[in-house]
Short mmCIF file of C-alpha atoms and ligand atoms in Angstrom, two decimals:
data_model
loop_
_atom_site.label_atom_id
_atom_site.label_comp_id
_atom_site.label_asym_id
_atom_site.label_seq_id
_atom_site.Cartn_x
_atom_site.Cartn_y
_atom_site.Cartn_z
CA MET A 1 16.02 2.84 7.51
CA LEU A 2 14.69 6.36 8.01
CA VAL A 3 13.04 7.82 11.10
CA THR A 4 10.55 10.68 11.33
CA CYS A 5 11.35 13.93 13.08
CA PRO A 6 9.00 14.53 16.02
CA LYS A 7 8.92 18.24 15.28
CA CYS A 8 8.26 18.53 11.53
CA ARG A 9 7.76 14.88 10.48
CA SER A 10 10.52 14.98 7.89
CA HIS A 11 12.56 11.82 7.52
CA ALA A 12 16.05 11.61 8.94
CA ARG A 13 18.81 9.05 8.43
CA PRO A 14 20.44 7.71 11.59
CA LYS A 15 24.15 7.02 11.03
CA GLU A 16 24.98 4.79 13.97
CA PRO A 17 22.71 2.87 16.33
CA GLY A 18 22.12 4.86 19.50
CA GLU A 19 23.28 8.09 17.96
CA GLU A 20 21.31 11.27 18.00
CA VAL A 21 19.87 12.25 14.62
CA GLU A 22 19.56 15.75 13.25
CA CYS A 23 16.52 16.49 11.11
CA PRO A 24 17.66 17.68 7.67
CA HIS A 25 14.62 19.92 7.35
CA CYS A 26 14.13 21.73 10.68
CA GLY A 27 17.40 20.94 12.44
CA ALA A 28 15.77 19.33 15.52
CA THR A 29 17.82 16.58 17.15
CA PHE A 30 16.24 13.43 18.49
CA VAL A 31 16.88 9.79 19.37
CA PRO A 32 14.98 7.05 17.56
CA GLN A 33 12.93 5.09 20.07
CA SER A 34 13.96 1.56 19.21
CA GLN A 35 17.56 2.55 19.83
CA ALA A 36 16.60 4.03 23.19
CA ARG A 37 14.89 0.73 23.99
CA LYS A 38 18.05 -1.17 23.19
CA TRP A 39 19.89 0.98 25.72
CA LEU A 40 17.18 0.15 28.21
CA VAL A 41 17.72 -3.56 27.79
CA ARG A 42 21.42 -3.12 28.28
CA GLY A 43 20.89 -1.25 31.51
CA GLY A 44 22.57 1.93 30.39
CA VAL A 45 19.34 3.41 29.42
CA ILE A 46 18.41 5.83 32.05
CA LEU A 47 21.71 7.42 31.43
CA GLY A 48 21.21 7.22 27.69
CA LEU A 49 17.74 8.68 27.72
CA GLY A 50 18.74 11.20 30.33
CA ALA A 51 21.60 12.32 28.18
CA ALA A 52 19.29 12.56 25.20
CA ALA A 53 16.75 14.54 27.17
CA ALA A 54 19.42 16.84 28.49
CA ALA A 55 20.50 17.53 24.93
CA GLY A 56 16.93 18.61 24.17
CA SER A 57 16.18 15.53 22.09
CA ALA A 58 12.79 13.99 21.59
CA VAL A 59 12.19 10.27 21.28
CA VAL A 60 10.39 8.98 18.22
CA VAL A 61 9.42 5.74 16.63
CA ASP A 62 11.53 4.00 14.00
CA CYS A 63 10.18 3.82 10.49
CA GLU A 64 9.35 0.37 9.27
CA ASP A 65 7.91 -0.01 5.81
CA PRO A 66 5.11 -2.44 6.56
CA GLN A 67 3.27 -2.09 3.32
CA ALA A 68 5.31 -0.44 0.64
CA GLU A 69 3.36 -0.49 -2.56
CA VAL A 70 4.25 -0.56 -6.18
CA GLN A 71 2.28 2.09 -7.93
CA PRO A 72 3.10 3.34 -11.39
CA VAL A 73 1.14 6.39 -12.35
CA TYR A 74 -1.15 4.84 -14.92
CA GLY A 75 -2.16 2.31 -12.37
CA LEU A 76 -5.24 2.16 -10.34
CA PRO A 77 -4.91 3.03 -6.68
CA ALA A 78 -4.04 -0.14 -4.86
CA THR A 79 -6.70 0.10 -2.22
CA PHE A 80 -8.53 -2.55 -4.06
CA ASP A 81 -7.55 -5.65 -2.17
CA PRO A 82 -9.12 -8.82 -3.48
CA ASP A 83 -10.80 -9.62 -0.19
CA MET B 1 -3.27 -6.68 2.34
CA SER B 2 -3.14 -5.15 -1.09
CA VAL B 3 -1.94 -7.41 -3.89
CA ARG B 4 0.46 -4.64 -4.73
CA ALA B 5 2.13 -4.65 -1.34
CA ILE B 6 5.72 -5.81 -1.69
CA THR B 7 6.32 -8.85 0.49
CA PRO B 8 9.73 -9.98 1.82
CA GLY B 9 9.55 -12.74 -0.81
CA ASP B 10 9.10 -10.13 -3.55
CA ARG B 11 12.15 -8.27 -2.29
CA GLU B 12 14.18 -11.46 -2.59
CA THR B 13 13.08 -12.40 -6.08
CA SER B 14 12.51 -8.92 -7.54
CA GLY B 15 9.94 -10.33 -9.93
CA PRO B 16 7.16 -8.20 -11.43
CA ILE B 17 3.94 -8.23 -9.41
CA TYR B 18 2.06 -5.54 -11.28
CA CYS B 19 1.61 -4.93 -14.99
CA VAL B 20 0.01 -2.02 -16.81
CA TRP B 21 -1.01 -3.07 -20.29
CA GLU B 22 -1.98 -0.75 -23.11
CA ILE B 23 -4.13 -3.16 -25.17
CA THR B 24 -4.84 -0.61 -27.90
CA LEU B 25 -3.73 2.91 -28.75
CA ALA B 26 -7.17 3.70 -30.19
CA CYS B 27 -8.88 6.37 -28.13
CA ASP B 28 -12.15 8.31 -28.09
CA LEU B 29 -10.55 11.32 -26.40
CA GLY B 30 -7.77 13.62 -27.57
CA CYS B 31 -6.03 14.49 -24.33
CA ARG B 32 -3.69 17.44 -24.60
CA HIS B 33 -1.36 15.84 -22.05
CA CYS B 34 -1.45 12.28 -23.42
CA GLY B 35 2.01 10.72 -23.13
CA SER B 36 1.27 8.13 -25.80
CA ARG B 37 -0.42 10.60 -28.20
CA ALA B 38 -3.26 8.08 -28.41
CA GLY B 39 -6.04 8.26 -31.01
CA GLN B 40 -5.42 5.74 -33.77
CA GLN B 41 -4.61 2.13 -33.00
CA ARG B 42 -0.98 1.07 -33.49
CA PRO B 43 -0.18 -0.47 -36.89
CA GLU B 44 0.41 -3.98 -35.56
CA GLU B 45 -1.43 -4.49 -32.32
CA LEU B 46 -1.35 -7.98 -30.81
CA THR B 47 -4.09 -10.35 -31.93
CA THR B 48 -6.52 -11.92 -29.46
CA GLY B 49 -4.51 -15.15 -29.51
CA GLU B 50 -1.26 -13.31 -28.86
CA CYS B 51 -2.86 -11.38 -25.99
CA LEU B 52 -4.05 -14.60 -24.37
CA GLU B 53 -0.53 -16.00 -24.67
CA VAL B 54 0.79 -12.85 -22.95
CA VAL B 55 -1.75 -13.33 -20.13
CA ASP B 56 -0.33 -16.82 -19.51
CA GLN B 57 3.22 -15.48 -19.48
CA LEU B 58 2.36 -12.73 -17.01
CA ALA B 59 0.77 -15.25 -14.66
CA LYS B 60 3.84 -17.49 -14.98
CA VAL B 61 6.29 -14.78 -13.90
CA GLY B 62 4.17 -14.07 -10.81
CA VAL B 63 2.24 -10.93 -11.79
CA ARG B 64 -0.68 -10.48 -9.39
CA GLU B 65 -2.53 -7.56 -10.93
CA VAL B 66 -2.96 -6.27 -14.48
CA THR B 67 -4.39 -2.83 -15.22
CA LEU B 68 -5.73 -2.47 -18.75
CA ILE B 69 -5.32 0.95 -20.34
CA GLY B 70 -5.31 2.42 -23.83
CA GLY B 71 -5.80 4.58 -25.63
CA GLU B 72 -9.10 3.39 -24.37
CA ALA B 73 -9.09 -0.31 -23.53
CA TYR B 74 -12.81 -0.79 -24.23
CA LEU B 75 -12.35 0.21 -27.89
CA ARG B 76 -10.75 -3.17 -28.59
CA GLU B 77 -13.51 -5.58 -29.46
CA ASP B 78 -11.96 -8.44 -27.50
CA TRP B 79 -11.19 -6.42 -24.34
CA GLY B 80 -13.70 -8.44 -22.32
CA VAL B 81 -12.06 -11.68 -23.46
CA ILE B 82 -8.64 -10.41 -22.37
CA ALA B 83 -10.02 -9.17 -19.03
CA ALA B 84 -11.73 -12.50 -18.37
CA ALA B 85 -8.54 -14.41 -19.21
CA ILE B 86 -6.61 -12.30 -16.69
CA ASP B 87 -9.21 -13.12 -14.05
CA GLU B 88 -9.22 -16.81 -14.94
CA ALA B 89 -5.42 -16.91 -14.71
CA GLY B 90 -5.77 -15.86 -11.08
CA MET B 91 -4.70 -12.24 -11.48
CA ILE B 92 -6.66 -9.16 -10.52
CA CYS B 93 -7.90 -7.23 -13.54
CA THR B 94 -8.47 -3.48 -13.22
CA ILE B 95 -9.08 -0.75 -15.78
CA THR B 96 -8.09 2.89 -16.03
CA THR B 97 -10.33 4.90 -18.34
CA GLY B 98 -11.40 8.34 -19.52
CA ALA B 99 -14.92 6.82 -19.59
CA ARG B 100 -16.26 8.97 -22.39
CA ASN B 101 -18.17 6.00 -23.80
CA LEU B 102 -18.26 3.58 -20.91
CA THR B 103 -21.78 2.43 -21.73
CA ASP B 104 -23.98 0.18 -19.59
CA GLU B 105 -23.22 -2.63 -22.00
CA ARG B 106 -19.46 -2.18 -21.55
CA LEU B 107 -19.91 -2.05 -17.80
CA GLU B 108 -21.81 -5.33 -17.96
CA THR B 109 -18.93 -6.82 -19.95
CA ALA B 110 -16.52 -5.64 -17.23
CA VAL B 111 -18.67 -7.20 -14.49
CA ARG B 112 -18.94 -10.48 -16.38
CA ALA B 113 -15.19 -10.55 -17.02
CA GLY B 114 -14.46 -10.22 -13.32
CA VAL B 115 -12.96 -6.72 -13.46
CA THR B 116 -12.33 -5.75 -9.84
CA ALA B 117 -12.00 -2.00 -10.05
CA ILE B 118 -12.16 0.90 -12.46
CA SER B 119 -10.32 4.17 -12.09
CA ILE B 120 -11.80 7.14 -13.93
CA SER B 121 -9.64 10.05 -14.97
CA LEU B 122 -10.88 13.48 -13.89
CA ASP B 123 -8.49 16.36 -14.50
CA GLY B 124 -10.47 19.21 -13.05
CA LEU B 125 -14.05 20.36 -13.16
CA GLY B 126 -16.28 20.79 -16.22
CA GLY B 127 -14.62 23.01 -18.79
CA THR B 128 -11.12 22.49 -17.42
CA HIS B 129 -11.40 18.72 -17.77
CA ASP B 130 -13.03 18.97 -21.21
CA ALA B 131 -10.35 21.36 -22.48
CA GLN B 132 -7.55 19.02 -21.38
CA ARG B 133 -9.30 15.92 -22.67
CA GLY B 134 -10.04 17.55 -26.01
CA ALA B 135 -13.75 16.68 -26.02
CA ARG B 136 -16.68 18.75 -24.86
CA GLY B 137 -18.97 16.74 -22.60
CA SER B 138 -16.23 14.33 -21.52
CA PHE B 139 -16.42 15.53 -17.91
CA ASP B 140 -20.18 14.89 -17.71
CA ALA B 141 -19.72 11.49 -19.34
CA ALA B 142 -16.99 10.52 -16.87
CA VAL B 143 -19.02 11.62 -13.86
CA ASP B 144 -22.07 9.78 -15.18
CA ALA B 145 -19.97 6.62 -15.66
CA ALA B 146 -18.64 6.97 -12.11
CA ARG B 147 -22.20 7.06 -10.77
CA ARG B 148 -23.17 3.98 -12.79
CA ILE B 149 -20.09 2.07 -11.57
CA GLY B 150 -21.44 2.77 -8.09
CA ASP B 151 -24.41 0.56 -8.97
CA THR B 152 -22.20 -2.42 -9.87
CA PRO B 153 -19.95 -4.64 -7.73
CA ILE B 154 -16.94 -2.96 -9.36
CA ARG B 155 -14.96 -0.70 -7.06
CA LEU B 156 -14.47 2.91 -8.04
CA GLY B 157 -11.38 5.07 -7.99
CA VAL B 158 -10.52 8.40 -9.59
CA ASN B 159 -7.14 9.54 -10.88
CA THR B 160 -6.15 13.11 -11.62
CA GLN B 161 -3.39 14.84 -13.51
CA ILE B 162 -1.96 17.72 -11.52
CA ASN B 163 -0.89 20.59 -13.69
CA ARG B 164 -1.31 24.33 -14.01
CA LEU B 165 -4.97 23.94 -15.01
CA SER B 166 -6.15 21.36 -12.51
CA LEU B 167 -4.29 22.58 -9.43
CA PRO B 168 -6.67 25.45 -8.65
CA GLU B 169 -9.64 23.09 -8.99
CA LEU B 170 -8.46 20.27 -6.73
CA ASP B 171 -10.53 21.63 -3.87
CA GLY B 172 -13.77 21.47 -5.88
CA LEU B 173 -12.76 18.14 -7.34
CA THR B 174 -12.31 16.51 -3.94
CA ALA B 175 -15.79 17.72 -2.95
CA LEU B 176 -17.08 15.86 -6.01
CA LEU B 177 -15.15 12.71 -5.06
CA VAL B 178 -16.88 12.71 -1.70
CA GLU B 179 -20.25 13.10 -3.39
CA LEU B 180 -19.49 10.26 -5.82
CA GLY B 181 -18.43 7.97 -3.00
CA VAL B 182 -15.15 6.96 -4.63
CA GLU B 183 -12.87 4.67 -2.64
CA ALA B 184 -9.55 6.15 -3.66
CA TRP B 185 -8.00 9.12 -5.38
CA GLN B 186 -4.68 8.96 -7.14
CA VAL B 187 -2.88 12.11 -8.21
CA GLN B 188 0.10 12.41 -10.52
CA LEU B 189 2.05 15.34 -11.89
CA THR B 190 1.65 15.93 -15.60
CA VAL B 191 4.99 15.04 -17.16
CA PRO B 192 6.35 16.50 -20.42
CA MET B 193 5.92 13.41 -22.54
CA GLY B 194 3.97 13.04 -25.79
CA ARG B 195 1.44 15.84 -26.22
CA ALA B 196 2.29 17.29 -22.81
CA ALA B 197 5.84 17.86 -24.06
CA ASP B 198 4.33 20.13 -26.72
CA ARG B 199 2.62 22.26 -24.04
CA PRO B 200 5.19 23.38 -21.48
CA GLY B 201 2.74 26.02 -20.23
CA LEU B 202 0.56 23.24 -18.86
CA LEU B 203 3.27 21.88 -16.58
CA LEU B 204 3.80 22.93 -13.02
CA GLN B 205 7.15 24.52 -12.33
CA PRO B 206 9.22 22.80 -9.63
CA TYR B 207 8.58 25.74 -7.28
CA ASP B 208 4.81 25.24 -7.64
CA LEU B 209 5.28 22.15 -5.46
CA LEU B 210 5.59 24.60 -2.55
CA THR B 211 1.93 25.51 -3.19
CA LEU B 212 0.81 22.01 -4.09
CA PHE B 213 2.04 19.97 -1.14
CA PRO B 214 0.42 21.93 1.70
CA LEU B 215 -2.79 21.92 -0.37
CA LEU B 216 -2.64 18.13 -0.76
CA VAL B 217 -2.13 17.68 2.98
CA TRP B 218 -5.08 19.95 3.68
CA LEU B 219 -7.33 18.15 1.20
CA LYS B 220 -6.33 14.74 2.51
CA GLU B 221 -6.75 15.54 6.17
CA THR B 222 -9.86 17.70 6.05
CA ARG B 223 -11.79 16.21 3.16
CA LEU B 224 -10.59 12.76 2.09
CA ASP B 225 -9.75 11.16 5.45
CA PRO B 226 -13.10 12.07 7.05
CA ALA B 227 -14.92 10.62 4.02
CA GLY B 228 -12.83 7.44 4.09
CA ILE B 229 -11.29 8.10 0.67
CA VAL B 230 -7.79 6.69 0.39
CA PHE B 231 -5.32 9.19 -0.99
CA HIS B 232 -2.57 7.92 -3.28
CA PRO B 233 0.15 10.26 -4.39
CA ALA B 234 1.57 8.52 -7.46
CA ASN B 235 5.25 7.81 -7.84
CA ASN B 236 6.10 11.21 -9.23
CA VAL B 237 4.56 13.11 -6.31
CA GLY B 238 7.34 13.33 -3.71
CA TYR B 239 9.79 13.13 -2.07
CA PHE B 240 10.49 13.32 1.67
CA GLY B 241 10.41 16.65 3.48
CA PRO B 242 7.66 17.34 6.04
CA TYR B 243 4.90 16.02 3.76
CA GLU B 244 6.05 12.48 2.98
CA ALA B 245 4.82 10.94 6.23
CA ARG B 246 1.47 12.71 5.93
CA LEU B 247 0.80 11.97 2.27
CA ARG B 248 2.46 8.69 1.32
CA ARG B 249 0.22 5.65 1.68
CA GLY B 250 1.17 3.99 4.95
CA GLY B 251 3.17 7.08 5.95
CA GLU B 252 1.61 7.11 9.41
CA ARG B 253 2.96 3.57 9.90
CA GLY B 254 6.40 4.54 8.68
CA ALA B 255 6.24 3.80 4.96
CA TYR B 256 8.21 6.12 2.71
CA TRP B 257 9.35 6.35 -0.88
CA ARG B 258 11.82 3.54 -1.65
CA GLY B 259 12.80 4.27 -5.23
CA CYS B 260 11.47 3.50 -8.68
CA ALA B 261 10.04 0.02 -9.15
CA ALA B 262 10.28 -0.09 -12.95
CA GLY B 263 11.45 -3.44 -14.28
CA LYS B 264 11.73 -4.69 -10.71
CA TYR B 265 8.15 -5.05 -9.51
CA VAL B 266 6.41 -3.35 -12.44
CA LEU B 267 6.03 -4.05 -16.14
CA GLY B 268 4.48 -2.01 -18.91
CA LEU B 269 3.26 -3.42 -22.21
CA GLU B 270 2.43 -1.53 -25.39
CA ALA B 271 -0.31 -2.74 -27.71
CA ASP B 272 2.12 -4.00 -30.35
CA GLY B 273 3.90 -6.24 -27.83
CA THR B 274 6.71 -3.89 -26.79
CA ILE B 275 7.73 -4.57 -23.19
CA LYS B 276 9.09 -1.90 -20.83
CA GLY B 277 9.87 -1.68 -17.13
CA CYS B 278 7.01 0.78 -16.65
CA PRO B 279 4.21 1.82 -19.01
CA SER B 280 5.19 5.48 -18.85
CA LEU B 281 8.84 5.16 -19.83
CA PRO B 282 9.97 6.58 -23.19
CA THR B 283 9.79 3.72 -25.70
CA THR B 284 13.04 4.35 -27.56
CA ALA B 285 15.24 4.34 -24.46
CA TYR B 286 13.46 1.64 -22.43
CA ALA B 287 11.95 -0.95 -24.78
CA GLY B 288 13.08 -4.41 -23.73
CA GLY B 289 12.06 -6.19 -26.91
CA ASN B 290 8.77 -7.37 -28.36
CA LEU B 291 6.69 -10.21 -26.99
CA ARG B 292 6.29 -11.52 -30.52
CA ASP B 293 9.99 -12.35 -30.42
CA ILE B 294 10.75 -13.09 -26.76
CA GLU B 295 8.86 -14.24 -23.69
CA VAL B 296 8.28 -12.02 -20.67
CA VAL B 297 10.57 -14.14 -18.52
CA GLU B 298 13.39 -13.70 -21.01
CA ALA B 299 12.92 -9.94 -21.35
CA LEU B 300 13.39 -9.62 -17.60
CA THR B 301 16.90 -11.00 -17.85
CA ARG B 302 17.93 -8.72 -20.71
CA GLU B 303 18.77 -5.05 -21.02
CA PRO B 304 17.36 -2.56 -20.32
CA LEU B 305 15.02 -4.28 -17.85
CA GLN B 306 17.82 -5.99 -16.04
CA ARG B 307 19.77 -2.79 -15.60
CA MET B 308 16.68 -1.18 -14.07
CA GLN B 309 16.51 -3.92 -11.45
CA GLY B 310 19.95 -3.05 -10.13
CA ARG B 311 20.05 0.73 -10.14
CA THR B 312 22.47 2.43 -7.76
CA THR B 313 23.63 5.91 -6.76
CA ALA B 314 26.00 5.74 -9.74
CA ASP B 315 23.01 6.97 -11.81
CA LEU B 316 22.66 10.17 -9.80
CA TRP B 317 23.78 13.53 -11.05
CA GLY B 318 23.06 17.22 -10.44
CA PHE B 319 21.24 18.12 -7.24
CA CYS B 320 20.17 14.52 -6.60
CA GLN B 321 23.79 13.35 -6.52
CA GLU B 322 24.46 15.40 -3.40
CA CYS B 323 21.04 14.85 -1.84
CA TYR B 324 20.66 13.67 1.75
CA TYR B 325 18.10 11.10 0.58
CA GLY B 326 19.85 10.16 -2.68
CA GLU B 327 20.75 6.60 -1.71
CA ILE B 328 17.15 5.68 -0.87
CA CYS B 329 15.36 7.85 -3.37
CA LEU B 330 17.56 7.38 -6.45
CA ALA B 331 16.05 10.58 -7.86
CA GLY B 332 12.41 9.55 -7.64
CA CYS B 333 10.47 8.62 -10.74
CA THR B 334 12.68 7.51 -13.63
CA TRP B 335 10.04 8.43 -16.17
CA THR B 336 9.71 11.96 -14.85
CA SER B 337 13.42 12.71 -14.67
CA HIS B 338 14.05 11.20 -18.10
CA ALA B 339 11.17 13.11 -19.68
CA VAL B 340 12.46 16.41 -18.33
CA LEU B 341 16.23 16.10 -18.53
CA GLY B 342 16.82 13.29 -21.03
CA ARG B 343 18.17 10.71 -18.57
CA PRO B 344 17.38 9.40 -15.11
CA GLY B 345 19.14 10.39 -11.91
CA ASN B 346 18.25 14.04 -11.46
CA ASN B 347 14.69 15.10 -10.74
CA PRO B 348 13.65 18.72 -10.33
CA TYR B 349 10.06 17.72 -9.44
CA CYS B 350 10.82 17.12 -5.78
CA ILE B 351 9.43 18.91 -2.74
CA HIS B 352 12.55 18.30 -0.63
CA ARG B 353 14.60 19.91 -3.36
CA ALA B 354 12.19 22.85 -3.72
CA LEU B 355 12.29 23.41 0.06
CA GLU B 356 16.09 23.28 0.14
CA HIS B 357 16.23 25.91 -2.57
CA GLU B 358 13.61 28.01 -0.82
CA LYS B 359 15.79 28.09 2.31
CA GLN B 360 18.43 29.83 0.20
CA GLY B 361 15.98 32.21 -1.47
CA LEU B 362 16.22 30.27 -4.74
CA ARG B 363 13.90 28.35 -7.01
CA GLU B 364 14.20 26.12 -10.08
CA ARG B 365 12.38 26.84 -13.30
CA LEU B 366 12.19 24.56 -16.34
CA VAL B 367 12.75 26.01 -19.79
CA LYS B 368 12.08 23.93 -22.87
CA THR B 369 15.09 23.64 -25.14
CA GLU B 370 14.20 20.81 -27.51
CA ALA B 371 10.88 19.70 -29.01
CA ALA B 372 9.64 16.11 -28.88
CA PRO B 373 9.63 14.37 -32.29
CA GLY B 374 5.88 13.62 -32.26
CA GLU B 375 5.70 9.88 -31.60
CA PRO B 376 4.01 7.92 -28.82
CA PHE B 377 5.91 8.15 -25.51
CA ASP B 378 8.44 10.64 -26.88
CA VAL B 379 10.19 13.37 -24.96
CA GLY B 380 11.75 16.75 -25.63
CA ARG B 381 14.38 18.36 -23.42
CA PHE B 382 14.31 20.97 -20.70
CA GLU B 383 16.93 22.98 -18.92
CA VAL B 384 16.79 23.78 -15.22
CA VAL B 385 17.31 27.45 -14.43
CA LEU B 386 18.24 28.20 -10.82
CA GLU B 387 17.19 31.75 -9.99
CA PRO B 388 16.24 34.03 -7.09
CA ASP B 389 12.79 33.06 -5.88
CA GLU B 390 11.35 36.52 -6.46
CA ALA B 391 12.17 36.25 -10.19
CA SER B 392 9.13 36.93 -12.32
CA ASP B 393 7.97 34.88 -15.28
CA SER B 394 5.05 34.97 -17.65
CA THR B 395 3.09 32.06 -16.16
CA PRO B 396 -0.03 33.21 -14.32
CA SER B 397 0.09 32.90 -10.56
CA LEU B 398 -1.85 29.93 -9.25
CA VAL B 399 -2.85 31.98 -6.25
CA ASP B 400 -4.47 34.53 -8.58
CA VAL B 401 -6.44 31.83 -10.35
CA LEU B 402 -7.64 30.46 -7.04
CA SER B 403 -8.84 33.85 -5.88
CA GLU B 404 -10.59 34.54 -9.18
CA GLY B 405 -12.56 31.32 -8.86
CA GLY B 406 -11.24 29.39 -11.85
CA TRP B 407 -9.95 29.63 -15.40
CA SER B 408 -11.33 31.84 -18.10
CA ARG B 409 -11.87 30.21 -21.52
CA ARG B 410 -9.16 32.42 -23.00
CA GLU B 411 -6.63 31.37 -20.42
CA LEU B 412 -7.52 27.67 -20.89
CA ALA B 413 -6.97 27.94 -24.62
CA ARG B 414 -3.71 29.88 -24.21
CA ILE B 415 -2.20 27.33 -21.81
CA LEU B 416 -3.27 24.35 -23.92
CA ARG B 417 -1.98 25.71 -27.21
CA ALA B 418 0.84 23.52 -28.56
CA ASP B 419 4.25 25.08 -28.47
CA PRO B 420 5.62 25.81 -31.96
CA THR B 421 9.26 25.07 -30.95
S1 SF4 C 501 16.50 15.83 -4.52
FE1 SF4 C 501 16.52 14.01 -5.84
S2 SF4 C 501 17.37 12.36 -4.60
FE2 SF4 C 501 16.79 14.03 -3.21
S3 SF4 C 501 14.76 13.51 -2.50
FE3 SF4 C 501 14.53 14.83 -4.26
S4 SF4 C 501 14.36 13.50 -6.06
FE4 SF4 C 501 15.15 12.30 -4.33
S1 SF4 C 502 9.36 5.22 -13.86
FE1 SF4 C 502 8.11 6.37 -12.36
S2 SF4 C 502 6.03 5.65 -12.70
FE2 SF4 C 502 7.41 4.14 -13.62
S3 SF4 C 502 7.81 2.61 -12.04
FE3 SF4 C 502 9.44 4.13 -11.88
S4 SF4 C 502 8.69 5.57 -10.34
FE4 SF4 C 502 6.93 4.40 -11.05
ZN1 ZN C 503 12.30 18.20 11.57
#
């Protein structure tokens, strides 16, 4: 699962849950939001987020792939839903 | 939700949900970039009865949408019968066309057959389109057909080849799309297959992606989005870098390129019954048999389709082998990498790759080393030259063309001349 960099919007690959990610394109470091939320639930959050903030990290949203589409190049754009 | 959206169930079964079907190789255009070198029909195209049998088989394996292509699909006399059978079998039928002779009568046939949508190919404006399509007046005919589709219940899309000739005209082209009221615009890079393999001067160089991607973002955000036109970068326009989230369909919701779907969710059929994992793949390396001899369901369990369903990083080589995104990307479009370098797993047409090279003051340039034999869906061979990014070459600068307001006739002819090698 990839996450988007809050600075340049490139995708980055978190290694471990809760770990800071470094953007491969611009070098910014940030913490994916859903991981920050998990820390919140566990009660260690404020510390976690604080530590992330102190390290100059931004918090961004995890990438889900809600509607990945198959689209070979000869094909018609798949905006054409049946209903 | 689009019928082409991959559901969790699809991920489990990995069955084809989308099929692109060349029902004839006969064509009324002579496109200089045509991958299948279309013109004459194939010697043994499937009969009407055989086509109807194929429709049943596609429905049985769970295909949800079939796009009819050619050649030019409407040149087959029974194309309306095939389209109607697809609709009756519960699948969506769509058509991709050059629309040179998409008459009112043919449009009526499409409406009656239940065709849902038609995508018209426009590869630039006026003379640039005509020169690439090999027929004077083909641009006007296509635009006229687009307007007439607007008067039917059929939904309208446009698809465009991006290459050295069309790139400087994308701005003007998108203005036309807005005027035509199209619903969606799909762009794809011209790939050196078939007649395009004979014309290396027509292809973008990998470093041209550094010009193309910011332009696409600008066109999408300032022109297409405000007009409600959905932008679709095709599968060979990628991958990752700062543009993926802004260009990929669903990118704002987190969607990103997940690897080639050939043989997994996609099928391609040739007019003589040859089955492939994707319509664009080179026939010799990727044909999975003929539907006169085996059923679709059986072809899916055999090589090479089965191998395509289980591709891994073991396929990767060259730059893609070391790439940060390699595991997810698997070198982008199989067709594109195979057409350029003779096998999948290493794809120089990648914006992430171009940006990584740019950071080091380098760029990649493709040099043709082997001609294509001259058959439908054939490929030649290219070599990737890594060089300092200030290196000069003989291809005219796209920025110059933009500032001069378009292509001269001489330049069009020079770029489209077939390579003697
Ligand atoms: S370099 Fe290759 S593996 Fe990496 S993103 Fe580009 S095409 Fe994909
Ligand atoms: S080969 Fe390319 S066009 Fe065909 S399915 Fe794979 S990514 Fe799509
Ligand atoms: Zn970044």
